[in-house]
Each structure stands twice: as structure tokens, then as C-alpha cells.
């Protein structure tokens, strides 16, 4: 199929491109980077959850063999401000509708007066090797005065105050509602209350974090390599912290071995390593090891919900109220966005007129909490989808039937939810067929009637089967903006640069497909530049299931501007009207007269500045344009999930027989990459359901500091997974695309909880706390005799 066929490249599973290994010139990852005179950094990290730093002496450490520099957090605080984070002014529409009180603590780049979690850095050493730097860390003389640790988020307000300047451990409160929840709840024929806990776990990418930096004294410029999802944000924070012009700082992300949101904000190390490179005049590199990652890279989830639901005899939901506490850890690097994201997604695909959501964020002596794939949505989906099953059980109905009776039908699209999204715009589900999605998921696992017959037969044989369902909606493609520069270079190639930062999703391929279709050229004639601040003045980054939507639209807008220039120059060269020209196969030709044409290379030469230029008089030189796409609001993806499990009574092991997700992310640019994205997310979600959990003891000590204790699902634990893609184009952008990067991870925790609860329904057992541990499953059998 040629690039000029009606189908083009969009919608095809084009093989992945590997364009980005040229960025470093000598290696693919930060850990591969070697620069002349480079030193290696290591951080002294607290072994106490909460303590005052009584004294610190770096003299012995600084005199260790190979040490080039040593610095304490207190010294650094005198030279560098706290990290900025995302505590910015709330969007007007959101601030007007959501009652809120937000007073988040600033985070020093290293602890200066007290440490607030195990793993918080309080000193840094640079040496000839990582080993020498770590040896020198052991020579630091430091005395701590232990303070009581605050570990339980529900009792945080009663504990030792972590940040005295704030005056308490409650740092944010949010409340939003629609309808008359109190009246509807009071008059509801049935009411149910439940407590839910979504535990703490985190992104565990193959590659841990890493930062390297080189300072050029001659030009007073910095080059920074970081395994980040947000190169422009890193540059912005660096420019502020170091008092440098942004144009003097180049930040690039080389090949990044996974991020999943865990690399989606600016960390202290992103600023400290460049500071050190400038301070000591030598390149500096820091690469995180796995224990350091589990200890110090952002954790996520960790909510406790008290939810109440009112419903009638038919299972229709009349009122829904949820109050929950978010354990933010010692700081909150991205503000209250994730907490509100949970509230915004609680209603899911259901038509519920009366709703109230109340959130409290507290700080504890744990690693800071920030987004991980799903970012607040898995927590919301757990609450809503468990309640759907509990309502069905109370009325003796099938869980699927309760969902279908409450679902928004396709005839009601677009559907106004009645709440503001975090961008300040009223939430409106733009497109889709939620009931068809759920029915298809049920069909793919064999149908409910057939399963119930199997379940009865299995119980007679002493086998315990369960069916779990889970549905959700997902706001994707959020702003505030994304940028793209498109140009036709002297060779006639189309060169595209955007602010997106690939972390394994296949951005190079997808954006090449979008560009090739826009220009009607072979995909080989497209060059894609990503994750490099030197190629684009302003960008935002790859977070929040947004890159395909925002970057593709920016590429399209910039392409339109450049194509207008191309046609103007071509018309001048061909002495024809622009209306009579067409662009295809790297040429501009007169319609119907193929021999009257000029190539993009010839047009680029004609558009160049100088005395050889042959562009129209008064036109601008060059074939280049930059656009910044500012989405009016989010596009709404959604999915329905179904899983069948079998439980082993003797061991409590949950074996997943089959897992299906029916997912709608609008028009798919590359179905193969989309399929892989969703399946990868599903496996991560299953890890959150059954295996992964970050645990602390009562003193704030991390108990799961390695993969010996923090369990990840492997290929052996991955069940047969089927993903069905329903493609309902969104009307909100020209391509009809929605985001899908986070989707797969959202539903599996509650789907498995529902399936296990369904299997053990004869025992009256509910699994409302995650993860589902074999001990808890086994205890249900023991209690039942």
C-alpha cells in the first residue's frame, strides 16, 4: 500500500522505528554516557523516617580517595531554591466549582534541617567512580535526633507535624458535588456503605532514573541528559533554580527504558546533577540503582475511601457519596491533581444525578506520592465497580445487569456529566457506546449464562470459579498545550520536532505515520525529533495519555502552515494557480498534468534565503513553522473488562483463566502499538491486583526494598489476554483520536477483586482492600470450614 492510497499510514500497524539512538552518539541510555573527566554522584539517604539533623560533617568523606566534591543539604539550600513542583493557580472553571484549600509544603532539593522519609537525601558526594562515591558516603559524620514517625494516613492529623511552617499534616481538602445528594440518599429505598482501600505501589520501569550533565564555561551553557518524560519542564525548573536563560540549557531524554508516570515530573536529582556539573566544572552522572528507585522514586495510589450509595429496587443508582483520604507521603510533587482525578472519574460510564466527592490529602513519613499509570483512575474504578457488584448482590441481580441499567446509552452522546474536569472545563463524554462495550466483553468470555452453569458444576466438584467485570471512562489528551515544529529541509525530507518524550510507546512511529499522511509522502521521508529542548522552544511532555492527541494535532497545524508556503512557492515556479496544484509523493504537480511538477527538494531550494532564492516576492524565506495545540478539553476513552478466575482452596492462589478488555480510544493510528500499550497496562494492573505492594512498618521503615519482597508479575503469571478495539472517533479533533497510554492499568485491580468476591460469594466474603493476598483468600476458606 503506497503512501498515496486512500488509507495512507494511519490505521496501519507500521513496524516500530528506532530513530533515537543517534542522540547520545555513543550509547542509548544515560547509564551508557561517558564524557571526558566525568565524575559520579552518590547520595547519602536517611535511614530514619523522621528526624532532625543535629549535625553533619563532610570532612572525612571529602578526603576519601577519588572524591572530587561533597555537599550537604543545608549547604545546597543556601544556593538552590526548593523544587517548584506543579502547585500552580487552579483553572478558573475548576476553582469556581470545586471547594478547595491547598497548602502544599515546598520540597528542598536535599534535606537541610530534618529528614522526612527513609531514602530522603541529605548529602551528595562526587567521585571518580560510583563505588568511590558510595564509600565516601559511609564516611559522613552525621547525628540525628529521631522524631515520631507518622505512618497511618487516617491518623496523620493527630501525629507529629512534618512541616511546622504549614502547621498541620492535612495539606489539601477538595469537595465537589452535583444534584441534591443528601435528599436523594435519604429517600433512597436502599443504602449501602463500604470502606475501600487502594494500596501503595509504584512504577517499576526496566531502566531506573538517571541524570548526566556537562557545563561549558566558555558559552555558559548546560547540556543535561535525563531519563525523564518532561524535558521542557526540567529545563524550566533548571533555569529558575540556576538563574540561567532557558536557551542556555539543553535537556534531552535519550532512549528511556519505561516511565509509566514515575518519570513524569521533575525530581531533585534533575536539578542537583546539573548544579554540580556547573559548580565543580566537570561532567557529572548519577544512575539510580533498583533499591534506590524503590526507596526514593515516587510512589503512588494509597487511598482510603468511605463510600455510600443509594439505589432503588431495580438497581438504579440514585445517589453516590465518597469521602477519601490520600496519603501524599512527605511531599506532593504534582499537587492535588491526582486526588481530584480520582473524584472526576468516580461516576464512570453511569448516569448518576446526585453525587458528592470529598478529598483530604495528608502528609506522612513515606516517599512522596505522584502519578503512576492511571493516576487516580484505578482508585476511582475500584470504588465504583465494587459498589456495582455489591448492589447486584443485595438485590439478587447479575452485576452486568446493574451496570447496564445505569449506563449512559450511545443516543445520549455527547453527555454532560455535571462536574468540572481538572482543566476547568465541564466534563462532557464526547462519543462511544458503553453498553455495547460491556456486552462485547461478556461475549468474549463466553457469556454469563454459560459461565454460571460452569460455576455451579465446578462448585459441586470443589472448584471455585468467579467472573469479574469492570468498566471505566478516562479523560485523555489533556492540555494545557503541546508544540511541534515542521520543516522541509534541503534534502526534501519532512522534519518534525515535538515536545513529546518517548518512553517505549512508539512515538517515533506514530508521529511519522501522522506526518506521512499529512504530506502524502513515504514514511521513510519523515524524520522525527523528540525529547530535545534544542529542537522546540516550548513543549509539555508525555504524561496523562495525551501525546497522540496533542502532538499529532500540533504536527497537523504546523504542517498546514508549511504546506501553504510550499504551494505558494510551487505555484510561482510552475506559473500556475495554487488551486490547480496537488501535493503527493514528495512533489507538487498540476492536477491532471503529472509532468508539470516540482519536488519538495526543489521547492526547498527555491524558498531558501539569499540571492539564489526563487520564492514569490514578499514571501518569507524557508519552509518551516511551529504550532502550539491547546486542546479545548479532554477526549473521553473508555473500556469494559471481564475476567474469569479459579481459586485454589488449599493455597489461596488466584489463577486467572482469561482476561478481556474492550477498549475504545477513538481512531487508532497504529493498531499494533495500541494493542501492545493496552496489554502492557493490563499486566501492570494485574500486578497491582495480586502482587505489588509497598509496605512500611509502624516506624516508617520500608519493608519491600527489593524485588525479593516487591513482587512483579512475570510471563508465568500473565494470563491469556484479549484486547478488542472499538474505534469511535472523537469529534473534538481532526484525526478522531483519543489517548490510551494509561487505559489498560485502570480496571484490573477491581476486576480481579470482583471475580474473587464472585467466586467466594457463598461464604459472604467481600474483597474491598487491595492487593488481594493469598492469606486473605485462604482465610475465607478457613472461616467457612
XYZ file of C-alpha atoms in Angstrom:
785
model
C 0.000 0.000 0.000
C 1.553 3.295 -1.041
C 1.519 6.492 0.955
C -0.872 7.977 -1.544
C -3.527 5.273 -1.188
C -6.818 6.365 0.412
C -5.968 4.544 3.644
C -2.498 6.071 3.955
C -0.425 5.164 7.003
C -2.877 5.992 9.786
C -4.672 2.859 10.898
C -1.840 0.520 9.892
C 0.433 -1.469 12.210
C 3.601 0.042 10.763
C 6.726 -1.579 12.312
C 8.395 0.394 15.081
C 11.097 2.856 14.130
C 14.284 3.261 16.145
C 15.393 6.804 15.302
C 16.642 7.993 18.631
C 19.833 6.062 19.288
C 21.736 8.845 17.499
C 21.034 11.353 20.269
C 23.880 10.329 22.525
C 26.237 9.351 19.760
C 27.874 6.699 21.927
C 25.130 4.887 23.791
C 21.408 4.534 24.062
C 20.754 5.321 27.739
C 22.009 7.741 30.388
C 23.888 4.864 32.003
C 25.852 4.436 28.740
C 27.012 8.036 28.605
C 30.748 8.586 29.182
C 32.278 12.052 28.978
C 35.920 13.138 29.448
C 36.646 13.933 33.094
C 33.237 12.724 34.246
C 32.643 12.076 37.930
C 29.913 10.005 39.507
C 27.457 11.181 42.144
C 26.036 9.235 45.061
C 23.564 10.463 47.665
C 23.564 9.948 51.406
C 19.989 8.956 52.184
C 18.230 8.861 55.505
C 17.739 5.563 57.300
C 15.205 7.194 59.618
C 11.667 8.119 58.654
C 11.593 11.318 60.700
C 14.434 13.074 62.472
C 16.146 16.404 62.994
C 19.636 16.723 61.581
C 21.583 17.681 64.697
C 24.983 17.926 62.994
C 26.735 16.877 59.812
C 30.459 16.856 58.981
C 31.666 16.020 55.474
C 35.396 16.433 56.120
C 36.237 12.732 56.275
C 34.087 11.989 53.241
C 35.697 14.775 51.219
C 39.174 13.375 51.926
C 38.354 9.851 50.766
C 40.305 8.596 47.703
C 38.862 9.752 44.388
C 36.408 12.254 45.881
C 36.052 15.467 43.872
C 33.298 17.224 45.812
C 30.937 16.791 48.749
C 27.979 18.915 49.833
C 25.267 18.773 52.479
C 21.618 19.589 52.059
C 21.972 22.620 54.306
C 24.753 23.999 52.081
C 22.741 23.340 48.944
C 19.673 25.091 50.389
C 21.704 28.285 50.624
C 22.392 28.138 46.877
C 19.324 26.491 45.335
C 15.610 27.142 45.989
C 13.108 24.382 46.745
C 11.776 22.455 43.781
C 8.830 24.198 42.133
C 6.515 21.254 41.525
C 3.072 21.785 39.994
C 1.409 23.929 42.661
C 0.130 26.453 40.164
C -3.016 28.549 40.023
C -6.078 26.348 39.543
C -8.017 26.772 36.265
C -10.817 29.289 36.710
C -13.684 26.910 35.935
C -12.332 24.368 38.385
C -11.704 26.881 41.159
C -15.249 28.237 40.860
C -16.894 24.828 41.109
C -14.664 22.914 43.492
C -14.380 23.925 47.131
C -10.679 23.711 47.840
C -7.990 24.506 50.344
C -4.476 23.679 49.178
C -1.283 24.420 51.118
C 1.375 22.003 49.930
C 4.831 22.003 51.536
C 7.844 23.068 49.465
C 10.473 20.382 48.930
C 14.129 21.276 49.368
C 16.384 19.519 46.886
C 18.012 17.734 49.832
C 17.009 17.687 53.474
C 18.567 20.608 55.310
C 17.163 20.613 58.837
C 15.178 17.385 59.120
C 14.601 14.209 57.147
C 11.011 13.220 56.479
C 11.172 9.744 54.941
C 13.535 6.813 54.642
C 15.517 7.472 51.482
C 15.458 11.279 51.552
C 18.867 12.634 50.537
C 20.755 14.864 52.950
C 24.201 14.986 51.268
C 25.848 14.236 47.927
C 29.374 13.129 47.009
C 31.044 13.197 43.576
C 33.954 10.864 42.949
C 35.924 9.143 40.213
C 33.602 6.130 40.325
C 30.235 5.256 41.771
C 31.966 2.841 44.131
C 34.296 5.539 45.455
C 31.363 7.909 45.911
C 29.376 5.323 47.868
C 32.397 4.504 50.029
C 32.754 8.200 50.832
C 29.074 8.371 51.794
C 29.855 5.900 54.569
C 32.455 8.334 55.936
C 29.956 11.166 56.508
C 29.636 12.015 60.200
C 26.003 12.839 60.904
C 23.876 12.867 64.044
C 20.092 12.647 64.022
C 17.514 13.367 66.700
C 14.693 10.908 65.995
C 11.120 12.202 65.872
C 7.897 10.172 65.968
C 7.007 8.788 62.559
C 3.594 9.451 61.015
C 2.635 6.377 59.002
C -1.137 5.917 59.176
C -2.823 8.470 56.861
C -6.099 8.274 58.767
C -4.328 9.344 61.967
C -1.894 11.760 60.342
C -3.631 14.863 61.701
C -3.035 13.626 65.253
C 0.685 12.889 64.731
C 3.924 14.846 64.850
C 3.778 17.766 62.421
C 6.056 17.114 59.449
C 6.202 20.681 58.154
C 5.936 23.183 61.027
C 5.617 26.115 58.612
C 2.287 24.725 57.438
C 1.052 23.938 60.928
C -0.563 20.561 60.306
C -0.401 17.365 58.300
C -3.590 17.974 56.305
C -2.312 19.833 53.243
C -5.304 19.863 50.884
C -9.081 19.494 51.019
C -11.371 19.280 47.988
C -15.143 18.988 47.679
C -17.411 18.894 44.649
C -20.998 17.788 44.151
C -23.940 17.863 41.818
C -27.638 17.394 42.461
C -29.028 17.007 45.979
C -27.119 14.087 47.422
C -28.479 14.374 50.964
C -32.121 14.339 49.892
C -31.655 11.589 47.300
C -29.728 9.429 49.747
C -32.323 9.932 52.477
C -35.208 8.931 50.203
C -33.454 6.004 48.507
C -35.161 2.602 49.122
C -31.752 1.011 49.715
C -28.437 2.351 51.026
C -25.084 0.644 51.298
C -21.863 1.865 52.857
C -18.477 0.324 52.364
C -14.846 1.059 53.142
C -12.276 0.568 50.382
C -8.502 0.715 50.433
C -6.329 1.027 47.359
C -2.802 0.278 48.468
C 0.546 1.905 47.702
C 2.541 0.685 44.718
C 4.580 2.345 42.015
C 6.102 2.391 38.548
C 8.897 -0.151 38.159
C 10.419 0.528 34.725
C 13.223 -1.634 33.375
C 15.522 1.389 33.486
C 15.755 3.290 36.748
C 16.197 7.047 36.713
C 19.441 8.665 35.612
C 20.821 12.164 35.044
C 24.061 13.374 33.487
C 25.171 16.959 32.915
C 28.039 18.877 31.316
C 28.738 22.579 31.760
C 30.583 24.663 29.145
C 32.257 27.612 30.848
C 33.115 29.232 27.506
C 29.471 29.600 26.495
C 27.978 29.467 29.992
C 25.701 26.660 28.842
C 24.485 23.350 30.222
C 23.676 20.107 28.489
C 21.595 17.696 30.545
C 20.654 14.114 29.764
C 17.793 12.800 31.882
C 15.614 9.699 31.728
C 12.553 11.876 32.043
C 9.147 12.232 30.419
C 9.235 16.057 30.622
C 12.403 17.621 29.167
C 10.943 21.114 28.829
C 9.709 21.100 32.423
C 13.173 20.051 33.608
C 14.711 22.925 31.630
C 12.231 25.414 33.072
C 12.984 24.383 36.662
C 16.743 24.417 35.988
C 16.630 27.894 34.511
C 14.742 29.142 37.568
C 16.964 27.385 40.107
C 20.266 28.366 38.483
C 19.266 31.832 37.298
C 20.115 30.957 33.690
C 18.304 31.729 30.456
C 16.381 28.727 29.189
C 18.155 28.980 25.824
C 21.448 28.342 27.628
C 20.190 24.948 28.802
C 19.658 21.940 26.578
C 17.801 18.997 28.109
C 17.367 15.765 26.217
C 15.989 12.386 27.103
C 17.860 9.628 25.308
C 16.287 6.199 24.998
C 14.225 5.786 28.159
C 13.525 2.275 29.391
C 9.974 2.878 30.553
C 8.445 5.587 32.675
C 4.751 4.894 33.362
C 4.341 8.294 35.022
C 7.097 7.658 37.546
C 9.426 9.830 35.443
C 6.698 12.347 34.667
C 7.753 15.182 36.958
C 10.942 16.981 37.967
C 12.924 15.274 40.712
C 15.576 16.877 42.919
C 18.315 14.898 41.136
C 17.292 16.519 37.827
C 18.428 19.838 39.280
C 21.230 18.766 41.615
C 23.348 16.977 38.987
C 23.467 19.976 36.583
C 24.186 22.261 39.554
C 27.129 20.057 40.493
C 28.453 19.978 36.922
C 28.492 23.778 36.850
C 29.836 24.073 40.384
C 32.837 21.750 40.005
C 33.415 22.286 36.278
C 33.305 18.611 35.332
C 30.638 16.371 33.807
C 28.607 14.560 36.478
C 26.497 11.434 36.168
C 24.109 9.754 38.577
C 22.316 6.492 37.837
C 19.772 5.122 40.267
C 20.038 1.519 41.401
C 16.931 -0.604 41.958
C 16.887 -0.326 45.759
C 17.281 3.434 45.452
C 14.404 3.501 42.974
C 12.010 1.586 45.211
C 13.106 3.695 48.165
C 13.068 7.137 46.612
C 11.327 7.333 43.218
C 7.732 8.461 43.582
C 5.160 6.021 44.933
C 1.502 6.137 44.011
C -2.137 5.221 44.829
C -2.615 4.807 48.636
C -6.223 5.925 49.201
C -8.788 5.003 51.856
C -12.422 5.545 50.839
C -15.656 5.648 52.805
C -18.360 5.364 50.157
C -22.147 5.275 50.314
C -24.606 4.540 47.550
C -28.397 4.816 47.394
C -30.424 2.777 44.901
C -33.915 1.577 44.086
C -35.416 -1.917 43.785
C -34.296 -2.155 40.145
C -30.676 -1.374 40.985
C -30.710 2.140 39.579
C -28.284 4.409 41.398
C -29.994 7.416 42.951
C -27.154 8.922 44.968
C -23.419 8.377 45.382
C -21.223 9.860 48.100
C -17.497 9.254 48.579
C -15.068 10.623 51.155
C -11.442 9.594 50.899
C -8.007 10.269 52.287
C -4.895 10.373 50.117
C -1.539 9.526 51.688
C 0.700 12.011 49.922
C 3.924 10.895 51.567
C 6.286 13.571 52.811
C 5.670 15.916 49.848
C 3.328 16.213 46.888
C 5.411 16.791 43.731
C 2.450 17.300 41.386
C -0.004 18.952 43.737
C -3.613 17.845 44.155
C -4.230 16.882 40.536
C -4.208 13.123 41.050
C -6.516 13.371 44.056
C -9.077 15.313 42.034
C -8.591 12.953 39.114
C -9.989 10.218 41.346
C -13.078 12.294 42.111
C -13.610 13.222 38.464
C -13.642 9.565 37.394
C -15.842 8.122 40.145
C -19.031 8.339 38.068
C -17.525 6.237 35.288
C -19.884 5.371 32.383
C -23.011 5.703 34.544
C -25.883 8.191 34.612
C -25.977 9.254 38.273
C -27.748 12.528 39.013
C -26.685 13.058 42.622
C -23.034 12.848 43.569
C -20.672 14.188 46.200
C -16.901 13.746 46.402
C -14.757 14.901 49.307
C -10.987 14.514 49.444
C -8.380 15.124 52.105
C -4.662 14.944 51.376
C -2.285 14.340 54.258
C 1.479 14.130 54.550
C 3.174 11.156 56.199
C 6.730 9.938 56.673
C 6.769 7.990 53.432
C 8.214 8.520 49.967
C 6.346 11.284 48.087
C 3.259 10.245 46.146
C 2.908 11.162 42.449
C 1.224 9.804 39.308
C 1.670 6.225 38.165
C -0.080 4.833 35.098
C -3.775 5.527 35.635
C -3.158 8.451 38.012
C -6.196 8.352 40.307
C -8.446 6.369 37.989
C -7.743 2.838 39.324
C -8.725 4.083 42.781
C -11.980 5.565 41.490
C -12.792 2.487 39.434
C -12.214 0.203 42.415
C -14.807 2.084 44.467
C -17.475 2.410 41.779
C -17.150 -1.052 40.286
C -17.093 -2.844 43.637
C -20.243 -0.947 44.593
C -21.943 -2.095 41.390
C -21.298 -5.718 42.347
C -22.388 -5.133 45.939
C -25.664 -3.557 44.778
C -26.272 -6.516 42.474
C -25.614 -8.960 45.308
C -28.011 -7.093 47.618
C -30.814 -7.293 45.032
C -30.055 -10.770 43.722
C -29.251 -9.405 40.255
C -26.439 -10.096 37.842
C -23.652 -7.490 38.200
C -23.789 -6.929 34.439
C -27.479 -6.132 34.617
C -26.996 -3.466 37.275
C -24.316 -1.860 35.144
C -26.424 -1.893 32.006
C -29.408 -0.357 33.813
C -27.255 2.582 34.872
C -25.093 3.050 31.782
C -25.253 6.081 29.532
C -26.514 4.990 26.124
C -24.984 5.999 22.797
C -28.127 8.002 21.983
C -27.232 10.391 24.821
C -23.821 11.331 23.431
C -22.435 13.887 23.947
C -23.306 13.511 27.639
C -22.811 16.333 30.154
C -21.525 14.804 33.391
C -22.218 17.848 35.561
C -18.737 18.152 37.075
C -15.665 20.137 36.041
C -12.577 18.338 34.814
C -9.216 19.339 36.214
C -8.654 21.600 33.200
C -11.584 23.712 34.423
C -13.940 22.703 31.606
C -17.242 20.953 32.291
C -16.925 17.219 31.685
C -18.730 16.044 28.556
C -18.370 12.465 27.345
C -17.912 13.088 23.633
C -18.580 9.730 21.979
C -18.904 5.997 22.442
C -21.212 3.063 23.113
C -20.718 1.922 26.701
C -23.383 -0.846 26.744
C -22.023 -2.364 23.521
C -18.550 -2.405 25.048
C -19.730 -4.287 28.151
C -21.826 -6.740 26.153
C -18.867 -7.463 23.879
C -16.576 -8.128 26.849
C -19.103 -10.568 28.319
C -19.488 -12.245 24.936
C -15.719 -12.682 24.614
C -15.527 -14.657 27.877
C -18.330 -16.963 26.788
C -21.454 -15.250 28.099
C -22.951 -15.056 31.577
C -25.400 -17.948 31.353
C -22.733 -20.350 30.163
C -20.368 -19.179 32.890
C -22.951 -19.557 35.681
C -23.608 -23.124 34.542
C -19.859 -23.819 34.666
C -19.631 -22.179 38.078
C -22.353 -24.411 39.542
C -20.756 -27.551 38.121
C -17.333 -26.508 39.412
C -18.609 -25.875 42.948
C -20.059 -29.373 43.004
C -16.522 -30.591 42.254
C -14.961 -28.433 44.959
C -13.636 -25.878 42.460
C -14.253 -22.154 42.866
C -14.729 -20.028 39.755
C -15.552 -16.331 39.642
C -16.482 -13.777 36.995
C -15.335 -10.197 37.435
C -16.400 -7.118 35.486
C -15.066 -3.589 35.462
C -15.913 -0.511 33.385
C -14.394 2.950 33.331
C -14.119 6.206 31.445
C -10.838 8.069 31.015
C -10.199 11.709 30.241
C -7.297 11.782 27.747
C -5.386 14.286 25.670
C -5.414 16.925 28.389
C -3.752 20.330 27.909
C -2.539 22.824 28.545
C -0.684 22.517 25.213
C 1.842 20.698 23.095
C 4.156 22.139 20.491
C 5.522 20.944 17.173
C 7.869 22.317 14.554
C 7.626 21.040 10.983
C 10.019 21.904 8.186
C 11.056 20.748 4.742
C 14.841 20.558 4.805
C 17.236 20.992 1.881
C 17.008 17.294 1.015
C 13.243 17.471 0.682
C 12.661 15.404 3.822
C 9.927 16.373 6.278
C 11.488 17.031 9.675
C 9.193 17.029 12.698
C 10.035 18.005 16.276
C 7.590 17.888 19.158
C 7.612 18.139 22.940
C 6.543 14.529 23.472
C 9.097 12.308 25.198
C 9.049 8.649 24.153
C 9.453 6.058 26.891
C 8.785 2.982 24.795
C 5.345 3.734 23.334
C 6.486 4.100 19.718
C 6.154 7.869 19.328
C 8.697 7.931 16.507
C 6.496 5.578 14.505
C 3.129 7.162 15.280
C 4.234 10.718 14.547
C 5.930 9.570 11.332
C 2.622 7.986 10.279
C 0.663 11.141 11.063
C 3.184 13.298 9.208
C 3.454 10.987 6.201
C -0.316 11.071 5.783
C -0.474 14.842 6.192
C 2.170 15.315 3.489
C 1.316 12.288 1.312
C 4.950 11.153 1.313
C 6.542 7.773 2.003
C 7.117 7.312 5.705
C 10.835 6.939 5.009
C 10.878 10.616 4.029
C 9.863 11.711 7.534
C 12.437 12.482 10.247
C 11.089 12.669 13.813
C 12.972 14.545 16.567
C 11.753 14.095 20.130
C 12.644 14.814 23.748
C 15.200 17.522 22.996
C 14.654 21.137 24.039
C 17.033 22.350 21.324
C 14.545 21.345 18.611
C 11.458 23.082 20.028
C 11.182 26.226 22.113
C 8.194 25.157 24.210
C 6.842 21.696 24.933
C 4.986 19.912 27.680
C 5.896 16.227 27.663
C 4.463 12.737 27.762
C 2.069 12.306 30.654
C -1.660 11.726 31.120
C -2.446 9.698 27.956
C -2.029 12.816 25.844
C 0.790 12.589 23.292
C -1.021 11.099 20.286
C -3.798 13.664 20.666
C -1.827 16.797 21.428
C 1.372 16.229 19.445
C -0.448 14.900 16.386
C -2.701 17.949 16.288
C 0.267 20.292 16.703
C 2.040 18.467 13.869
C -1.064 18.807 11.718
C -1.404 22.518 12.413
C 2.275 23.216 11.704
C 2.126 21.085 8.543
C -0.790 23.125 7.231
C 1.249 26.311 7.649
C 4.274 24.861 5.855
C 2.171 23.323 3.077
C 0.733 26.758 2.402
C 4.290 28.039 1.869
C 5.154 25.016 -0.285
C 2.166 25.552 -2.554
C 2.902 29.276 -2.870
C 6.499 28.622 -3.963
C 5.450 25.768 -6.265
C 2.794 27.936 -7.918
C 5.437 30.572 -8.552
C 7.837 28.029 -10.064
C 5.190 26.337 -12.199
C 3.429 29.573 -13.123
C 0.157 28.025 -12.049
C -2.632 28.800 -9.624
C -2.359 27.246 -6.173
C -5.896 25.939 -6.596
C -4.689 23.835 -9.542
C -1.911 22.119 -7.584
C -1.799 18.905 -5.595
C 0.793 17.501 -3.195
C 1.718 13.822 -3.403
C 4.761 11.507 -3.355
C 7.156 14.269 -2.384
C 6.185 16.523 -5.303
C 3.765 19.291 -6.143
C 2.124 18.827 -9.532
C -0.519 20.482 -11.631
C -3.678 18.414 -11.295
C -4.017 16.072 -14.222
C -0.634 17.071 -15.674
C 1.860 14.970 -13.751
C 4.845 16.053 -15.869
C 4.334 19.645 -14.684
C 5.732 19.198 -11.186
C 8.499 20.174 -8.790
C 9.933 18.122 -5.963
C 9.961 19.188 -2.331
C 13.751 19.361 -2.594
C 13.483 21.826 -5.483
C 10.879 23.851 -3.627
C 13.102 23.958 -0.519
C 15.992 25.271 -2.617
C 13.778 27.907 -4.172
C 12.469 29.005 -0.765
C 15.916 29.422 0.754
C 17.123 32.926 1.658
C 19.768 34.648 -0.405
C 20.406 35.691 -3.965
C 19.618 32.198 -5.331
C 16.125 32.274 -3.900
C 13.229 31.884 -6.346
C 10.342 32.352 -3.941
C 7.497 34.762 -4.628
C 8.293 38.387 -3.968
C 7.436 39.435 -0.426
C 7.177 35.853 0.872
C 9.043 34.594 3.917
C 12.199 32.556 3.379
C 12.332 28.925 4.452
C 9.786 26.145 4.772
C 9.269 25.902 8.498
C 6.518 26.570 11.027
C 5.792 25.973 14.693
C 2.358 25.438 16.200
C 1.143 25.027 19.747
C -2.004 22.985 20.049
C -4.158 23.946 23.033
C -6.929 21.354 23.366
C -10.291 22.837 24.333
C -10.698 19.961 26.795
C -10.109 16.224 27.051
C -11.314 13.415 24.813
C -13.014 10.510 26.588
C -11.756 6.977 26.097
C -13.447 4.090 27.886
C -13.305 0.315 28.333
C -15.156 -2.700 29.679
C -13.264 -5.595 31.238
C -14.172 -9.168 32.078
C -12.123 -11.906 33.704
C -12.668 -15.482 34.842
C -10.642 -16.743 37.794
C -10.269 -20.018 39.620
C -9.205 -20.133 43.248
C -7.208 -22.934 44.802
C -8.715 -23.578 48.266
C -5.568 -25.177 49.710
C -3.225 -22.319 48.804
C -5.479 -19.301 48.283
C -3.852 -18.793 44.890
C -5.899 -16.885 42.319
C -5.424 -18.270 38.817
C -6.718 -16.065 36.004
C -8.225 -18.257 33.336
C -8.906 -15.479 30.869
C -8.888 -11.692 30.716
C -10.634 -9.481 28.126
C -10.689 -5.718 27.677
C -12.873 -3.997 25.101
C -11.234 -0.611 24.678
C -12.231 2.480 22.705
C -9.537 5.085 22.092
C -11.122 6.542 19.007
C -9.313 6.170 15.706
C -6.130 4.130 16.128
C -3.059 5.479 14.364
C -1.124 2.221 14.778
C -3.287 -0.720 15.940
C -0.287 -2.919 16.699
C 1.302 -0.369 19.012
C -2.078 0.389 20.574
C -2.631 -3.294 21.287
C 0.764 -3.596 22.938
C 0.173 -0.488 25.022
C -3.132 -1.763 26.394
C -1.840 -5.268 27.075
C 1.176 -3.917 28.908
C -1.080 -1.770 31.043
C -3.321 -4.741 31.805
C -0.380 -6.748 33.117
C 0.658 -3.826 35.313
C -2.913 -3.629 36.603
C -2.870 -7.347 37.421
C 0.340 -6.728 39.344
C -1.494 -4.121 41.387
C -4.351 -6.536 41.985
C -2.380 -9.533 43.215
C 1.342 -8.942 43.667
C 2.728 -5.434 44.016
C 2.600 -3.590 47.322
C 4.901 -1.110 49.035
C 4.809 -1.781 52.747
C 6.071 0.212 55.741
C 6.263 -0.765 59.403
C 4.996 1.420 62.240
C 8.313 3.283 62.346
C 8.192 4.273 58.687
C 10.772 1.693 57.629
C 10.344 0.331 54.118
C 9.788 -3.426 54.188
C 9.731 -4.040 50.436
C 13.039 -2.632 49.253
C 13.880 -5.155 46.541
C 12.199 -7.433 44.034
C 12.577 -10.239 46.558
C 9.792 -8.557 48.548
C 8.125 -6.299 45.986
C 6.662 -8.844 43.579
C 6.120 -8.105 39.902
C 4.083 -10.299 37.566
C 6.259 -12.217 35.146
C 5.365 -14.075 31.971
C 4.496 -17.069 34.148
C 1.780 -15.086 35.950
C 0.397 -13.404 32.821
C -2.888 -14.997 31.740
C -4.304 -15.222 28.226
C -5.272 -11.625 27.401
C -7.503 -10.451 24.602
C -7.971 -6.812 23.670
C -10.835 -5.775 21.402
C -10.607 -2.293 19.958
C -13.808 -0.371 19.323
C -12.952 2.729 17.293
C -15.409 5.566 17.861
C -13.734 8.721 16.527
C -13.969 11.715 18.809
C -15.451 14.855 17.242
C -13.041 17.005 19.254
C -10.051 16.795 16.902
C -9.448 16.399 13.187
C -7.967 12.901 13.445
C -10.668 11.496 15.743
C -8.011 10.148 18.120
C -8.193 9.697 21.891
C -5.430 8.762 24.316
C -4.802 5.214 25.527
C -1.455 5.088 27.330
C -2.906 4.564 30.804
C -6.094 2.709 29.962
C -5.008 -0.889 30.439
C -3.829 -0.344 34.022
C -7.081 1.120 35.322
C -9.541 -1.746 35.669
C -7.642 -4.988 36.507
C -7.397 -4.426 40.283
C -11.174 -4.164 40.702
C -11.949 -6.747 38.019
C -9.939 -9.339 39.949
C -11.462 -8.189 43.255
C -14.922 -8.650 41.754
C -14.016 -12.041 40.327
C -12.634 -13.345 43.630
C -15.644 -11.962 45.527
C -17.907 -13.662 42.991
C -16.101 -16.974 43.406
C -16.438 -16.848 47.197
C -19.950 -15.369 47.282
C -21.317 -18.483 49.099
C -19.053 -17.541 52.026
C -20.349 -13.949 52.167
C -16.842 -12.607 51.633
C -16.045 -9.239 50.010
C -12.616 -8.144 48.875
C -12.607 -4.374 49.281
C -8.938 -3.967 50.168
C -6.111 -4.301 47.671
C -3.967 -6.176 46.900
C -5.779 -9.497 47.172
C -3.425 -11.647 49.206
C -3.422 -15.409 49.204
C -3.566 -15.306 53.014
C -6.877 -13.424 52.907
C -8.316 -15.793 50.331
C -7.187 -18.795 52.339
C -8.693 -17.295 55.497
C -12.084 -17.140 53.777
C -11.979 -20.888 53.225
C -10.818 -21.487 56.789
C -13.654 -19.370 58.177
C -16.148 -21.324 56.099
C -14.812 -24.613 57.353
